[in-house]
């Protein structure tokens, strides 16, 4: 049975105060909090196993290597990848995307096209723009509508034989919209193109089955799913990862080095140059264990409850407008108060101990579409409560009174 009060005991930070008020943490879409099971893993690693991996014959190095590779297997099992060498450890989503974009530099030609969606995080826009500059390929955009959904009929129109790659996030970090990735993947494949799904915002709520989805690339960051910052993953189908050239040169990614020629190591090491975030990778595995012990269905149904409650309560406030009203969304509410700048609302909420995000949420094209400077974004997690939402609603009312 899911008892939120028990869950909250796993998160030491949730009992701290901010500005003399109990912390209400509603910035989960930016980064999630860390349970003690993950913190303990980090302490345990540095207390007992710290060593460089894949190199030494000594015991510590072998133990650290085993833990790191076990984490890779946990991640493989969780996302249901076919092979563990299809899981590449990276520093996070941004790094993963850049790795793929860089790899396609040598594949794309001038007449090729790539497609992104209007709902992307900047980290899923800028690397592709840079790729287009390097290769001369053309970037096309799937437009969005007022509800904050992708206009799929437009996707069908811009997709063609020229399309080589499609990039879409599973869930928009700014609005919470869940995109119909099954359809997008199938349709993309009909045209022989590859598709990358950015799972950074969906993986805390939805457990994907990468083989069933038949997706070519999937990327995410550990810190969005109760793990540490500075570590994440790239999943790529074996055939694609074999085709892409390495991203960075260095130790650990080579088979043989002479000054005439270097041959690259097998997957996954080809893409893992240098000493990785060993502890981070192991803690990423611990975070996945933690989330699975609660269960993703339990998490999703609890969070949907919070979303419905918060949406209803916030909409009772006169002049409050919610951006992103799709029926398919995760527990994210982006909103503004009429004639009040989101930053001012955020500052007042902070004084009340409430952490929300204000601004463009690294998704400026969405803000341009709505013709607003930004929004206040409250994003919920399974460790939040309805009582905290009441605190938010009262805080927003207070902000409205003070600012209008
Ligand atoms: C957070 C986020 C990113 C960026 O992740 P980093 O860990 O900063 O690299 C990319 N895409 C989406 C949808 C996100 O939510």
mmCIF file of C-alpha atoms and ligand atoms in Angstrom:
data_model
loop_
_atom_site.group_PDB
_atom_site.id
_atom_site.type_symbol
_atom_site.label_atom_id
_atom_site.label_comp_id
_atom_site.label_asym_id
_atom_site.label_seq_id
_atom_site.Cartn_x
_atom_site.Cartn_y
_atom_site.Cartn_z
ATOM 1 C CA UNK A 1 0.000 0.000 0.000
ATOM 2 C CA UNK A 2 1.248 3.443 -0.961
ATOM 3 C CA UNK A 3 1.471 5.734 2.073
ATOM 4 C CA UNK A 4 2.855 9.111 1.170
ATOM 5 C CA UNK A 5 3.834 9.853 4.762
ATOM 6 C CA UNK A 6 6.127 6.796 4.740
ATOM 7 C CA UNK A 7 7.542 7.722 1.341
ATOM 8 C CA UNK A 8 8.354 11.224 2.563
ATOM 9 C CA UNK A 9 10.525 9.774 5.328
ATOM 10 C CA UNK A 10 12.853 8.485 2.597
ATOM 11 C CA UNK A 11 13.648 12.055 1.510
ATOM 12 C CA UNK A 12 15.692 13.918 4.144
ATOM 13 C CA UNK A 13 15.412 17.258 2.319
ATOM 14 C CA UNK A 14 11.617 17.282 2.633
ATOM 15 C CA UNK A 15 11.884 17.971 6.346
ATOM 16 C CA UNK A 16 13.961 21.126 5.975
ATOM 17 C CA UNK A 17 12.632 24.663 6.208
ATOM 18 C CA UNK A 18 12.915 27.462 3.691
ATOM 19 C CA UNK A 19 12.400 31.014 4.958
ATOM 20 C CA UNK A 20 11.179 29.508 8.231
ATOM 21 C CA UNK A 21 8.426 27.598 6.426
ATOM 22 C CA UNK A 22 8.316 23.866 5.718
ATOM 23 C CA UNK A 23 9.717 23.290 2.233
ATOM 24 C CA UNK A 24 7.092 22.604 -0.425
ATOM 25 C CA UNK A 25 9.068 21.272 -3.366
ATOM 26 C CA UNK A 26 7.189 21.670 -6.644
ATOM 27 C CA UNK A 27 10.139 21.925 -9.009
ATOM 28 C CA UNK A 28 10.342 18.236 -9.777
ATOM 29 C CA UNK A 29 10.422 18.759 -13.539
ATOM 30 C CA UNK A 30 13.759 20.574 -13.120
ATOM 31 C CA UNK A 31 15.236 17.985 -10.804
ATOM 32 C CA UNK A 32 13.780 15.375 -8.491
ATOM 33 C CA UNK A 33 14.764 14.958 -4.849
ATOM 34 C CA UNK A 34 16.985 12.132 -3.676
ATOM 35 C CA UNK A 35 15.840 9.346 -1.336
ATOM 36 C CA UNK A 36 18.152 8.103 1.391
ATOM 37 C CA UNK A 37 18.465 4.749 -0.398
ATOM 38 C CA UNK A 38 20.275 6.596 -3.210
ATOM 39 C CA UNK A 39 22.239 8.847 -0.834
ATOM 40 C CA UNK A 40 23.346 5.735 1.103
ATOM 41 C CA UNK A 41 24.538 4.146 -2.138
ATOM 42 C CA UNK A 42 26.695 7.196 -2.846
ATOM 43 C CA UNK A 43 28.166 7.216 0.678
ATOM 44 C CA UNK A 44 28.732 3.465 0.536
ATOM 45 C CA UNK A 45 30.537 3.741 -2.788
ATOM 46 C CA UNK A 46 32.989 6.393 -1.615
ATOM 47 C CA UNK A 47 33.389 4.699 1.775
ATOM 48 C CA UNK A 48 34.066 1.210 0.454
ATOM 49 C CA UNK A 49 34.559 0.835 -3.300
ATOM 50 C CA UNK A 50 36.061 3.994 -4.763
ATOM 51 C CA UNK A 51 38.463 3.021 -7.567
ATOM 52 C CA UNK A 52 38.853 3.468 -11.289
ATOM 53 C CA UNK A 53 37.058 0.852 -13.349
ATOM 54 C CA UNK A 54 37.860 -1.493 -16.232
ATOM 55 C CA UNK A 55 41.590 -1.027 -15.594
ATOM 56 C CA UNK A 56 43.000 -2.515 -12.465
ATOM 57 C CA UNK A 57 43.463 -6.137 -11.492
ATOM 58 C CA UNK A 58 43.172 -5.090 -7.871
ATOM 59 C CA UNK A 59 40.119 -5.961 -5.804
ATOM 60 C CA UNK A 60 38.681 -2.457 -5.396
ATOM 61 C CA UNK A 61 38.812 -1.806 -9.105
ATOM 62 C CA UNK A 62 37.091 -5.090 -9.835
ATOM 63 C CA UNK A 63 34.382 -4.439 -7.264
ATOM 64 C CA UNK A 64 33.754 -0.939 -8.597
ATOM 65 C CA UNK A 65 33.627 -2.308 -12.154
ATOM 66 C CA UNK A 66 31.127 -4.979 -11.108
ATOM 67 C CA UNK A 67 28.863 -2.434 -9.410
ATOM 68 C CA UNK A 68 29.010 -0.118 -12.406
ATOM 69 C CA UNK A 69 28.207 -2.894 -14.875
ATOM 70 C CA UNK A 70 25.424 -4.184 -12.614
ATOM 71 C CA UNK A 71 23.906 -0.697 -12.780
ATOM 72 C CA UNK A 72 24.054 -0.843 -16.576
ATOM 73 C CA UNK A 73 22.167 -4.151 -16.460
ATOM 74 C CA UNK A 74 19.549 -2.683 -14.119
ATOM 75 C CA UNK A 75 19.004 0.171 -16.533
ATOM 76 C CA UNK A 76 18.838 -2.244 -19.456
ATOM 77 C CA UNK A 77 16.221 -4.335 -17.648
ATOM 78 C CA UNK A 78 14.186 -1.322 -16.569
ATOM 79 C CA UNK A 79 13.933 0.158 -20.057
ATOM 80 C CA UNK A 80 13.849 -3.291 -21.669
ATOM 81 C CA UNK A 81 16.729 -2.813 -24.069
ATOM 82 C CA UNK A 82 17.789 -5.938 -25.938
ATOM 83 C CA UNK A 83 21.500 -5.725 -25.016
ATOM 84 C CA UNK A 84 23.298 -4.082 -22.104
ATOM 85 C CA UNK A 85 25.855 -2.623 -24.548
ATOM 86 C CA UNK A 86 23.029 -0.564 -26.049
ATOM 87 C CA UNK A 87 23.047 1.452 -22.810
ATOM 88 C CA UNK A 88 25.731 4.161 -22.937
ATOM 89 C CA UNK A 89 26.429 6.091 -19.736
ATOM 90 C CA UNK A 90 26.612 9.835 -20.379
ATOM 91 C CA UNK A 91 26.593 12.945 -18.223
ATOM 92 C CA UNK A 92 22.878 13.414 -18.947
ATOM 93 C CA UNK A 93 20.250 14.080 -21.593
ATOM 94 C CA UNK A 94 22.083 17.043 -23.110
ATOM 95 C CA UNK A 95 25.282 15.033 -23.506
ATOM 96 C CA UNK A 96 23.351 12.085 -24.975
ATOM 97 C CA UNK A 97 21.652 14.268 -27.580
ATOM 98 C CA UNK A 98 24.912 15.917 -28.560
ATOM 99 C CA UNK A 99 26.526 12.512 -28.944
ATOM 100 C CA UNK A 100 23.868 11.469 -31.469
ATOM 101 C CA UNK A 101 23.817 14.845 -33.249
ATOM 102 C CA UNK A 102 27.587 14.732 -33.602
ATOM 103 C CA UNK A 103 27.437 11.207 -34.962
ATOM 104 C CA UNK A 104 24.983 12.212 -37.663
ATOM 105 C CA UNK A 105 27.338 14.937 -38.929
ATOM 106 C CA UNK A 106 29.073 12.346 -41.053
ATOM 107 C CA UNK A 107 25.818 10.699 -42.197
ATOM 108 C CA UNK A 108 23.590 13.627 -43.205
ATOM 109 C CA UNK A 109 23.787 15.273 -46.615
ATOM 110 C CA UNK A 110 22.768 18.708 -47.778
ATOM 111 C CA UNK A 111 19.457 17.594 -49.279
ATOM 112 C CA UNK A 112 18.392 15.728 -46.116
ATOM 113 C CA UNK A 113 15.800 16.951 -43.636
ATOM 114 C CA UNK A 114 15.405 16.489 -39.913
ATOM 115 C CA UNK A 115 12.279 17.129 -37.858
ATOM 116 C CA UNK A 116 11.899 18.424 -34.295
ATOM 117 C CA UNK A 117 8.741 19.330 -32.415
ATOM 118 C CA UNK A 118 7.597 22.750 -31.254
ATOM 119 C CA UNK A 119 7.425 21.389 -27.704
ATOM 120 C CA UNK A 120 11.135 20.737 -27.252
ATOM 121 C CA UNK A 121 13.549 21.646 -24.502
ATOM 122 C CA UNK A 122 16.424 23.808 -25.811
ATOM 123 C CA UNK A 123 18.722 20.822 -25.412
ATOM 124 C CA UNK A 124 16.653 19.104 -28.095
ATOM 125 C CA UNK A 125 16.705 22.096 -30.455
ATOM 126 C CA UNK A 126 20.154 23.654 -30.386
ATOM 127 C CA UNK A 127 22.231 20.515 -31.140
ATOM 128 C CA UNK A 128 20.093 19.857 -34.224
ATOM 129 C CA UNK A 129 20.421 23.443 -35.408
ATOM 130 C CA UNK A 130 24.190 23.054 -35.055
ATOM 131 C CA UNK A 131 23.990 19.768 -36.957
ATOM 132 C CA UNK A 132 22.090 21.500 -39.778
ATOM 133 C CA UNK A 133 24.699 24.257 -39.901
ATOM 134 C CA UNK A 134 27.478 21.687 -40.194
ATOM 135 C CA UNK A 135 25.778 19.558 -42.839
ATOM 136 C CA UNK A 136 23.526 21.962 -44.737
ATOM 137 C CA UNK A 137 20.499 19.777 -43.918
ATOM 138 C CA UNK A 138 17.127 21.461 -43.279
ATOM 139 C CA UNK A 139 15.351 21.579 -39.908
ATOM 140 C CA UNK A 140 11.541 21.242 -39.977
ATOM 141 C CA UNK A 141 9.231 21.758 -37.013
ATOM 142 C CA UNK A 142 6.028 19.950 -35.990
ATOM 143 C CA UNK A 143 3.766 22.816 -34.848
ATOM 144 C CA UNK A 144 1.706 22.922 -31.639
ATOM 145 C CA UNK A 145 -1.849 24.011 -30.860
ATOM 146 C CA UNK A 146 -3.490 26.072 -28.079
ATOM 147 C CA UNK A 147 -3.892 22.986 -25.857
ATOM 148 C CA UNK A 148 -0.134 22.510 -26.008
ATOM 149 C CA UNK A 149 -0.351 19.406 -28.171
ATOM 150 C CA UNK A 150 1.523 18.573 -31.344
ATOM 151 C CA UNK A 151 -0.455 18.960 -34.567
ATOM 152 C CA UNK A 152 0.026 15.451 -35.859
ATOM 153 C CA UNK A 153 -1.594 16.086 -39.248
ATOM 154 C CA UNK A 154 1.215 18.590 -39.898
ATOM 155 C CA UNK A 155 3.798 15.981 -38.951
ATOM 156 C CA UNK A 156 2.299 13.679 -41.578
ATOM 157 C CA UNK A 157 2.752 16.470 -44.129
ATOM 158 C CA UNK A 158 6.390 17.378 -43.417
ATOM 159 C CA UNK A 159 7.554 13.771 -43.115
ATOM 160 C CA UNK A 160 8.969 12.596 -46.457
ATOM 161 C CA UNK A 161 11.636 10.510 -48.167
ATOM 162 C CA UNK A 162 14.030 13.371 -47.424
ATOM 163 C CA UNK A 163 13.553 12.960 -43.665
ATOM 164 C CA UNK A 164 16.500 11.208 -42.052
ATOM 165 C CA UNK A 165 15.877 11.888 -38.354
ATOM 166 C CA UNK A 166 13.018 12.881 -36.053
ATOM 167 C CA UNK A 167 13.436 14.182 -32.477
ATOM 168 C CA UNK A 168 10.567 14.480 -30.051
ATOM 169 C CA UNK A 169 10.291 14.519 -26.292
ATOM 170 C CA UNK A 170 7.959 11.974 -24.766
ATOM 171 C CA UNK A 171 6.655 14.578 -22.317
ATOM 172 C CA UNK A 172 7.062 18.356 -22.625
ATOM 173 C CA UNK A 173 8.897 19.744 -19.609
ATOM 174 C CA UNK A 174 7.200 23.136 -19.917
ATOM 175 C CA UNK A 175 3.587 21.935 -20.228
ATOM 176 C CA UNK A 176 3.531 18.263 -19.265
ATOM 177 C CA UNK A 177 1.919 17.155 -22.540
ATOM 178 C CA UNK A 178 2.413 13.458 -23.292
ATOM 179 C CA UNK A 179 3.184 13.115 -26.992
ATOM 180 C CA UNK A 180 1.871 10.159 -29.046
ATOM 181 C CA UNK A 181 5.318 8.641 -29.525
ATOM 182 C CA UNK A 182 4.039 5.223 -30.637
ATOM 183 C CA UNK A 183 2.444 6.836 -33.683
ATOM 184 C CA UNK A 184 5.440 9.089 -34.364
ATOM 185 C CA UNK A 185 7.869 6.155 -34.207
ATOM 186 C CA UNK A 186 5.814 3.967 -36.512
ATOM 187 C CA UNK A 187 5.224 6.724 -39.032
ATOM 188 C CA UNK A 188 8.902 7.765 -39.043
ATOM 189 C CA UNK A 189 9.948 4.207 -39.769
ATOM 190 C CA UNK A 190 7.566 4.008 -42.729
ATOM 191 C CA UNK A 191 9.826 6.606 -44.339
ATOM 192 C CA UNK A 192 13.022 4.805 -43.376
ATOM 193 C CA UNK A 193 14.138 7.547 -40.991
ATOM 194 C CA UNK A 194 15.455 7.211 -37.428
ATOM 195 C CA UNK A 195 13.774 8.685 -34.355
ATOM 196 C CA UNK A 196 15.152 9.849 -31.024
ATOM 197 C CA UNK A 197 12.855 10.159 -28.032
ATOM 198 C CA UNK A 198 13.860 12.490 -25.194
ATOM 199 C CA UNK A 199 12.583 10.681 -22.097
ATOM 200 C CA UNK A 200 13.962 13.128 -19.506
ATOM 201 C CA UNK A 201 10.511 14.323 -18.519
ATOM 202 C CA UNK A 202 8.562 11.100 -18.942
ATOM 203 C CA UNK A 203 10.781 8.548 -17.223
ATOM 204 C CA UNK A 204 9.855 9.618 -13.653
ATOM 205 C CA UNK A 205 6.201 8.863 -14.480
ATOM 206 C CA UNK A 206 6.099 6.347 -17.317
ATOM 207 C CA UNK A 207 8.204 3.195 -17.659
ATOM 208 C CA UNK A 208 8.889 2.736 -21.365
ATOM 209 C CA UNK A 209 9.481 -0.581 -23.109
ATOM 210 C CA UNK A 210 12.132 0.351 -25.636
ATOM 211 C CA UNK A 211 11.909 -2.884 -27.619
ATOM 212 C CA UNK A 212 8.133 -2.739 -27.898
ATOM 213 C CA UNK A 213 8.355 0.931 -28.889
ATOM 214 C CA UNK A 214 10.978 -0.019 -31.472
ATOM 215 C CA UNK A 215 12.614 3.384 -30.988
ATOM 216 C CA UNK A 216 16.089 4.034 -32.421
ATOM 217 C CA UNK A 217 17.437 6.296 -29.667
ATOM 218 C CA UNK A 218 16.153 7.159 -26.197
ATOM 219 C CA UNK A 219 17.862 9.554 -23.786
ATOM 220 C CA UNK A 220 17.367 10.593 -20.180
ATOM 221 C CA UNK A 221 19.055 12.006 -17.055
ATOM 222 C CA UNK A 222 19.278 10.244 -13.682
ATOM 223 C CA UNK A 223 18.485 13.404 -11.738
ATOM 224 C CA UNK A 224 14.919 13.526 -13.078
ATOM 225 C CA UNK A 225 14.240 10.063 -11.662
ATOM 226 C CA UNK A 226 15.525 10.377 -8.062
ATOM 227 C CA UNK A 227 19.150 9.796 -9.021
ATOM 228 C CA UNK A 228 22.151 12.148 -8.826
ATOM 229 C CA UNK A 229 23.045 14.953 -11.241
ATOM 230 C CA UNK A 230 25.787 14.589 -13.825
ATOM 231 C CA UNK A 231 24.847 11.144 -15.081
ATOM 232 C CA UNK A 232 22.372 9.875 -17.643
ATOM 233 C CA UNK A 233 22.081 7.512 -20.507
ATOM 234 C CA UNK A 234 21.820 7.089 -24.208
ATOM 235 C CA UNK A 235 20.015 4.039 -25.502
ATOM 236 C CA UNK A 236 20.674 3.282 -29.132
ATOM 237 C CA UNK A 237 19.800 0.248 -31.205
ATOM 238 C CA UNK A 238 22.958 -1.780 -31.690
ATOM 239 C CA UNK A 239 22.929 -1.259 -35.458
ATOM 240 C CA UNK A 240 22.812 2.520 -34.995
ATOM 241 C CA UNK A 241 25.487 2.656 -32.315
ATOM 242 C CA UNK A 242 27.782 0.595 -34.539
ATOM 243 C CA UNK A 243 27.193 3.023 -37.391
ATOM 244 C CA UNK A 244 27.820 6.230 -35.444
ATOM 245 C CA UNK A 245 31.426 7.388 -35.040
ATOM 246 C CA UNK A 246 32.736 7.992 -31.488
ATOM 247 C CA UNK A 247 32.022 11.384 -29.960
ATOM 248 C CA UNK A 248 35.096 11.925 -27.812
ATOM 249 C CA UNK A 249 38.542 10.395 -27.995
ATOM 250 C CA UNK A 250 40.441 9.277 -24.928
ATOM 251 C CA UNK A 251 41.179 6.415 -22.608
ATOM 252 C CA UNK A 252 38.850 3.417 -22.318
ATOM 253 C CA UNK A 253 37.261 3.898 -25.766
ATOM 254 C CA UNK A 254 40.040 2.320 -27.778
ATOM 255 C CA UNK A 255 41.056 -1.195 -28.743
ATOM 256 C CA UNK A 256 44.539 -0.295 -29.931
ATOM 257 C CA UNK A 257 46.418 2.972 -30.301
ATOM 258 C CA UNK A 258 49.439 3.699 -32.473
ATOM 259 C CA UNK A 259 50.346 7.062 -33.937
ATOM 260 C CA UNK A 260 49.289 5.783 -37.350
ATOM 261 C CA UNK A 261 45.852 4.567 -36.420
ATOM 262 C CA UNK A 262 43.588 3.879 -33.497
ATOM 263 C CA UNK A 263 40.926 1.202 -33.521
ATOM 264 C CA UNK A 264 37.906 1.707 -31.320
ATOM 265 C CA UNK A 265 36.684 -0.486 -28.531
ATOM 266 C CA UNK A 266 33.439 -2.413 -28.793
ATOM 267 C CA UNK A 267 30.143 -1.036 -27.521
ATOM 268 C CA UNK A 268 29.447 0.476 -25.063
ATOM 269 C CA UNK A 269 33.084 1.560 -24.432
ATOM 270 C CA UNK A 270 33.428 3.206 -27.838
ATOM 271 C CA UNK A 271 31.259 6.044 -26.508
ATOM 272 C CA UNK A 272 32.595 6.115 -22.953
ATOM 273 C CA UNK A 273 35.934 7.896 -23.206
ATOM 274 C CA UNK A 274 37.752 8.764 -20.001
ATOM 275 C CA UNK A 275 36.853 8.014 -16.398
ATOM 276 C CA UNK A 276 33.057 8.124 -16.140
ATOM 277 C CA UNK A 277 30.855 9.211 -13.252
ATOM 278 C CA UNK A 278 31.228 5.765 -11.670
ATOM 279 C CA UNK A 279 29.421 6.541 -8.437
ATOM 280 C CA UNK A 280 26.715 8.367 -10.378
ATOM 281 C CA UNK A 281 26.079 5.369 -12.606
ATOM 282 C CA UNK A 282 25.781 3.067 -9.599
ATOM 283 C CA UNK A 283 23.447 5.529 -7.863
ATOM 284 C CA UNK A 284 21.365 5.788 -11.068
ATOM 285 C CA UNK A 285 20.838 2.032 -10.721
ATOM 286 C CA UNK A 286 19.838 2.466 -7.072
ATOM 287 C CA UNK A 287 17.311 5.151 -8.059
ATOM 288 C CA UNK A 288 15.738 2.792 -10.584
ATOM 289 C CA UNK A 289 15.483 0.105 -7.899
ATOM 290 C CA UNK A 290 13.851 2.605 -5.567
ATOM 291 C CA UNK A 291 11.248 3.730 -8.100
ATOM 292 C CA UNK A 292 10.431 0.168 -9.148
ATOM 293 C CA UNK A 293 9.938 -0.872 -5.528
ATOM 294 C CA UNK A 294 7.137 1.708 -5.335
ATOM 295 C CA UNK A 295 5.922 0.818 -8.831
ATOM 296 C CA UNK A 296 5.268 3.051 -11.810
ATOM 297 C CA UNK A 297 1.531 2.364 -11.956
ATOM 298 C CA UNK A 298 1.201 3.384 -8.320
ATOM 299 C CA UNK A 299 3.285 6.503 -8.960
ATOM 300 C CA UNK A 300 1.276 7.518 -12.032
ATOM 301 C CA UNK A 301 -2.132 7.063 -10.431
ATOM 302 C CA UNK A 302 -1.120 8.966 -7.276
ATOM 303 C CA UNK A 303 0.365 11.817 -9.319
ATOM 304 C CA UNK A 304 -2.701 11.998 -11.569
ATOM 305 C CA UNK A 305 -4.772 12.465 -8.455
ATOM 306 C CA UNK A 306 -2.550 15.349 -7.378
ATOM 307 C CA UNK A 307 -2.772 16.865 -10.860
ATOM 308 C CA UNK A 308 -6.555 16.750 -10.932
ATOM 309 C CA UNK A 309 -6.854 18.192 -7.441
ATOM 310 C CA UNK A 310 -4.358 21.008 -8.112
ATOM 311 C CA UNK A 311 -5.917 21.866 -11.484
ATOM 312 C CA UNK A 312 -9.388 22.183 -9.950
ATOM 313 C CA UNK A 313 -8.196 24.233 -6.978
ATOM 314 C CA UNK A 314 -5.998 26.600 -9.006
ATOM 315 C CA UNK A 315 -8.737 27.240 -11.578
ATOM 316 C CA UNK A 316 -10.955 28.550 -8.773
ATOM 317 C CA UNK A 317 -8.630 31.575 -8.635
ATOM 318 C CA UNK A 318 -9.972 34.401 -10.786
ATOM 319 C CA UNK A 319 -7.651 35.444 -13.607
ATOM 320 C CA UNK A 320 -5.496 32.329 -13.400
ATOM 321 C CA UNK A 321 -4.776 30.709 -16.738
ATOM 322 C CA UNK A 322 -3.243 27.276 -17.244
ATOM 323 C CA UNK A 323 -1.054 26.668 -20.296
ATOM 324 C CA UNK A 324 -1.035 23.103 -21.551
ATOM 325 C CA UNK A 325 -4.505 21.632 -21.237
ATOM 326 C CA UNK A 326 -4.100 18.355 -23.073
ATOM 327 C CA UNK A 327 -6.036 15.404 -21.691
ATOM 328 C CA UNK A 328 -2.777 13.484 -21.896
ATOM 329 C CA UNK A 329 -0.381 15.109 -19.496
ATOM 330 C CA UNK A 330 1.826 14.384 -16.526
ATOM 331 C CA UNK A 331 1.553 16.209 -13.199
ATOM 332 C CA UNK A 332 2.831 19.586 -14.409
ATOM 333 C CA UNK A 333 0.863 22.836 -14.208
ATOM 334 C CA UNK A 334 2.171 25.872 -16.057
ATOM 335 C CA UNK A 335 0.142 28.975 -15.256
ATOM 336 C CA UNK A 336 0.026 32.752 -15.057
ATOM 337 C CA UNK A 337 -2.022 35.297 -13.170
ATOM 338 C CA UNK A 338 -3.553 37.960 -15.377
ATOM 339 C CA UNK A 339 -1.275 41.015 -15.770
ATOM 340 C CA UNK A 340 1.266 39.715 -13.267
ATOM 341 C CA UNK A 341 4.786 38.675 -14.199
ATOM 342 C CA UNK A 342 5.529 35.015 -13.361
ATOM 343 C CA UNK A 343 8.810 35.986 -11.698
ATOM 344 C CA UNK A 344 6.980 38.109 -9.115
ATOM 345 C CA UNK A 345 4.644 35.230 -8.273
ATOM 346 C CA UNK A 346 7.602 32.866 -7.933
ATOM 347 C CA UNK A 347 9.411 35.240 -5.554
ATOM 348 C CA UNK A 348 6.437 35.508 -3.227
ATOM 349 C CA UNK A 349 5.942 31.742 -3.269
ATOM 350 C CA UNK A 350 9.614 31.281 -2.346
ATOM 351 C CA UNK A 351 9.135 33.484 0.707
ATOM 352 C CA UNK A 352 6.419 31.026 1.719
ATOM 353 C CA UNK A 353 8.801 28.070 1.331
ATOM 354 C CA UNK A 354 7.288 26.947 -1.986
ATOM 355 C CA UNK A 355 9.736 26.036 -4.754
ATOM 356 C CA UNK A 356 8.311 26.480 -8.260
ATOM 357 C CA UNK A 357 9.967 27.301 -11.540
ATOM 358 C CA UNK A 358 9.387 30.606 -13.292
ATOM 359 C CA UNK A 359 10.517 31.621 -16.766
ATOM 360 C CA UNK A 360 10.637 29.949 -20.148
ATOM 361 C CA UNK A 361 11.679 26.500 -18.814
ATOM 362 C CA UNK A 362 14.303 26.102 -21.559
ATOM 363 C CA UNK A 363 11.457 26.050 -24.068
ATOM 364 C CA UNK A 364 11.316 29.571 -25.447
ATOM 365 C CA UNK A 365 9.482 28.634 -28.673
ATOM 366 C CA UNK A 366 6.486 27.517 -26.573
ATOM 367 C CA UNK A 367 6.406 30.852 -24.740
ATOM 368 C CA UNK A 368 6.656 32.679 -28.088
ATOM 369 C CA UNK A 369 3.696 30.662 -29.347
ATOM 370 C CA UNK A 370 1.549 31.810 -26.414
ATOM 371 C CA UNK A 371 3.086 35.317 -26.611
ATOM 372 C CA UNK A 372 4.064 35.304 -22.933
ATOM 373 C CA UNK A 373 7.436 35.906 -21.244
ATOM 374 C CA UNK A 374 7.142 32.699 -19.273
ATOM 375 C CA UNK A 375 4.980 30.871 -16.777
ATOM 376 C CA UNK A 376 4.959 29.737 -13.190
ATOM 377 C CA UNK A 377 5.406 25.980 -13.278
ATOM 378 C CA UNK A 378 4.443 23.671 -10.447
ATOM 379 C CA UNK A 379 5.498 20.091 -11.107
ATOM 380 C CA UNK A 380 4.491 17.311 -8.746
ATOM 381 C CA UNK A 381 6.041 14.076 -7.665
ATOM 382 C CA UNK A 382 4.838 11.000 -5.788
ATOM 383 C CA UNK A 383 6.253 12.424 -2.531
ATOM 384 C CA UNK A 384 4.067 15.550 -2.699
ATOM 385 C CA UNK A 385 0.724 15.858 -0.905
ATOM 386 C CA UNK A 386 -2.659 17.526 -1.293
ATOM 387 C CA UNK A 387 -1.881 19.563 1.826
ATOM 388 C CA UNK A 388 1.138 20.986 -0.007
ATOM 389 C CA UNK A 389 -1.103 21.849 -2.947
ATOM 390 C CA UNK A 390 -3.383 23.725 -0.546
ATOM 391 C CA UNK A 391 -0.312 25.678 0.591
ATOM 392 C CA UNK A 392 0.450 26.504 -3.042
ATOM 393 C CA UNK A 393 -3.104 27.612 -3.782
ATOM 394 C CA UNK A 394 -3.135 29.871 -0.716
ATOM 395 C CA UNK A 395 0.272 31.234 -1.717
ATOM 396 C CA UNK A 396 -0.940 32.061 -5.219
ATOM 397 C CA UNK A 397 -3.987 33.831 -3.759
ATOM 398 C CA UNK A 398 -1.707 35.830 -1.496
ATOM 399 C CA UNK A 399 0.594 36.708 -4.416
ATOM 400 C CA UNK A 400 -2.398 37.861 -6.420
ATOM 401 C CA UNK A 401 -3.556 40.109 -3.588
ATOM 402 C CA UNK A 402 -0.116 41.610 -3.076
ATOM 403 C CA UNK A 403 0.642 42.165 -6.748
ATOM 404 C CA UNK A 404 -2.656 43.443 -8.165
HETATM 405 C C1 LIG B 1 15.661 18.288 -18.048
HETATM 406 C C2 LIG B 1 15.408 18.020 -19.471
HETATM 407 C C3 LIG B 1 16.469 18.005 -20.411
HETATM 408 C C4 LIG B 1 17.895 18.327 -20.047
HETATM 409 O O1 LIG B 1 18.436 17.431 -19.138
HETATM 410 P P1 LIG B 1 19.897 17.680 -18.548
HETATM 411 O O2 LIG B 1 19.989 16.744 -17.397
HETATM 412 O O3 LIG B 1 19.974 19.119 -18.148
HETATM 413 O O4 LIG B 1 20.870 17.373 -19.645
HETATM 414 C C5 LIG B 1 16.160 17.719 -21.730
HETATM 415 N N1 LIG B 1 14.902 17.460 -22.120
HETATM 416 C C6 LIG B 1 13.866 17.465 -21.258
HETATM 417 C C7 LIG B 1 12.486 17.156 -21.751
HETATM 418 C C8 LIG B 1 14.083 17.755 -19.910
HETATM 419 O O5 LIG B 1 13.055 17.759 -19.051
#
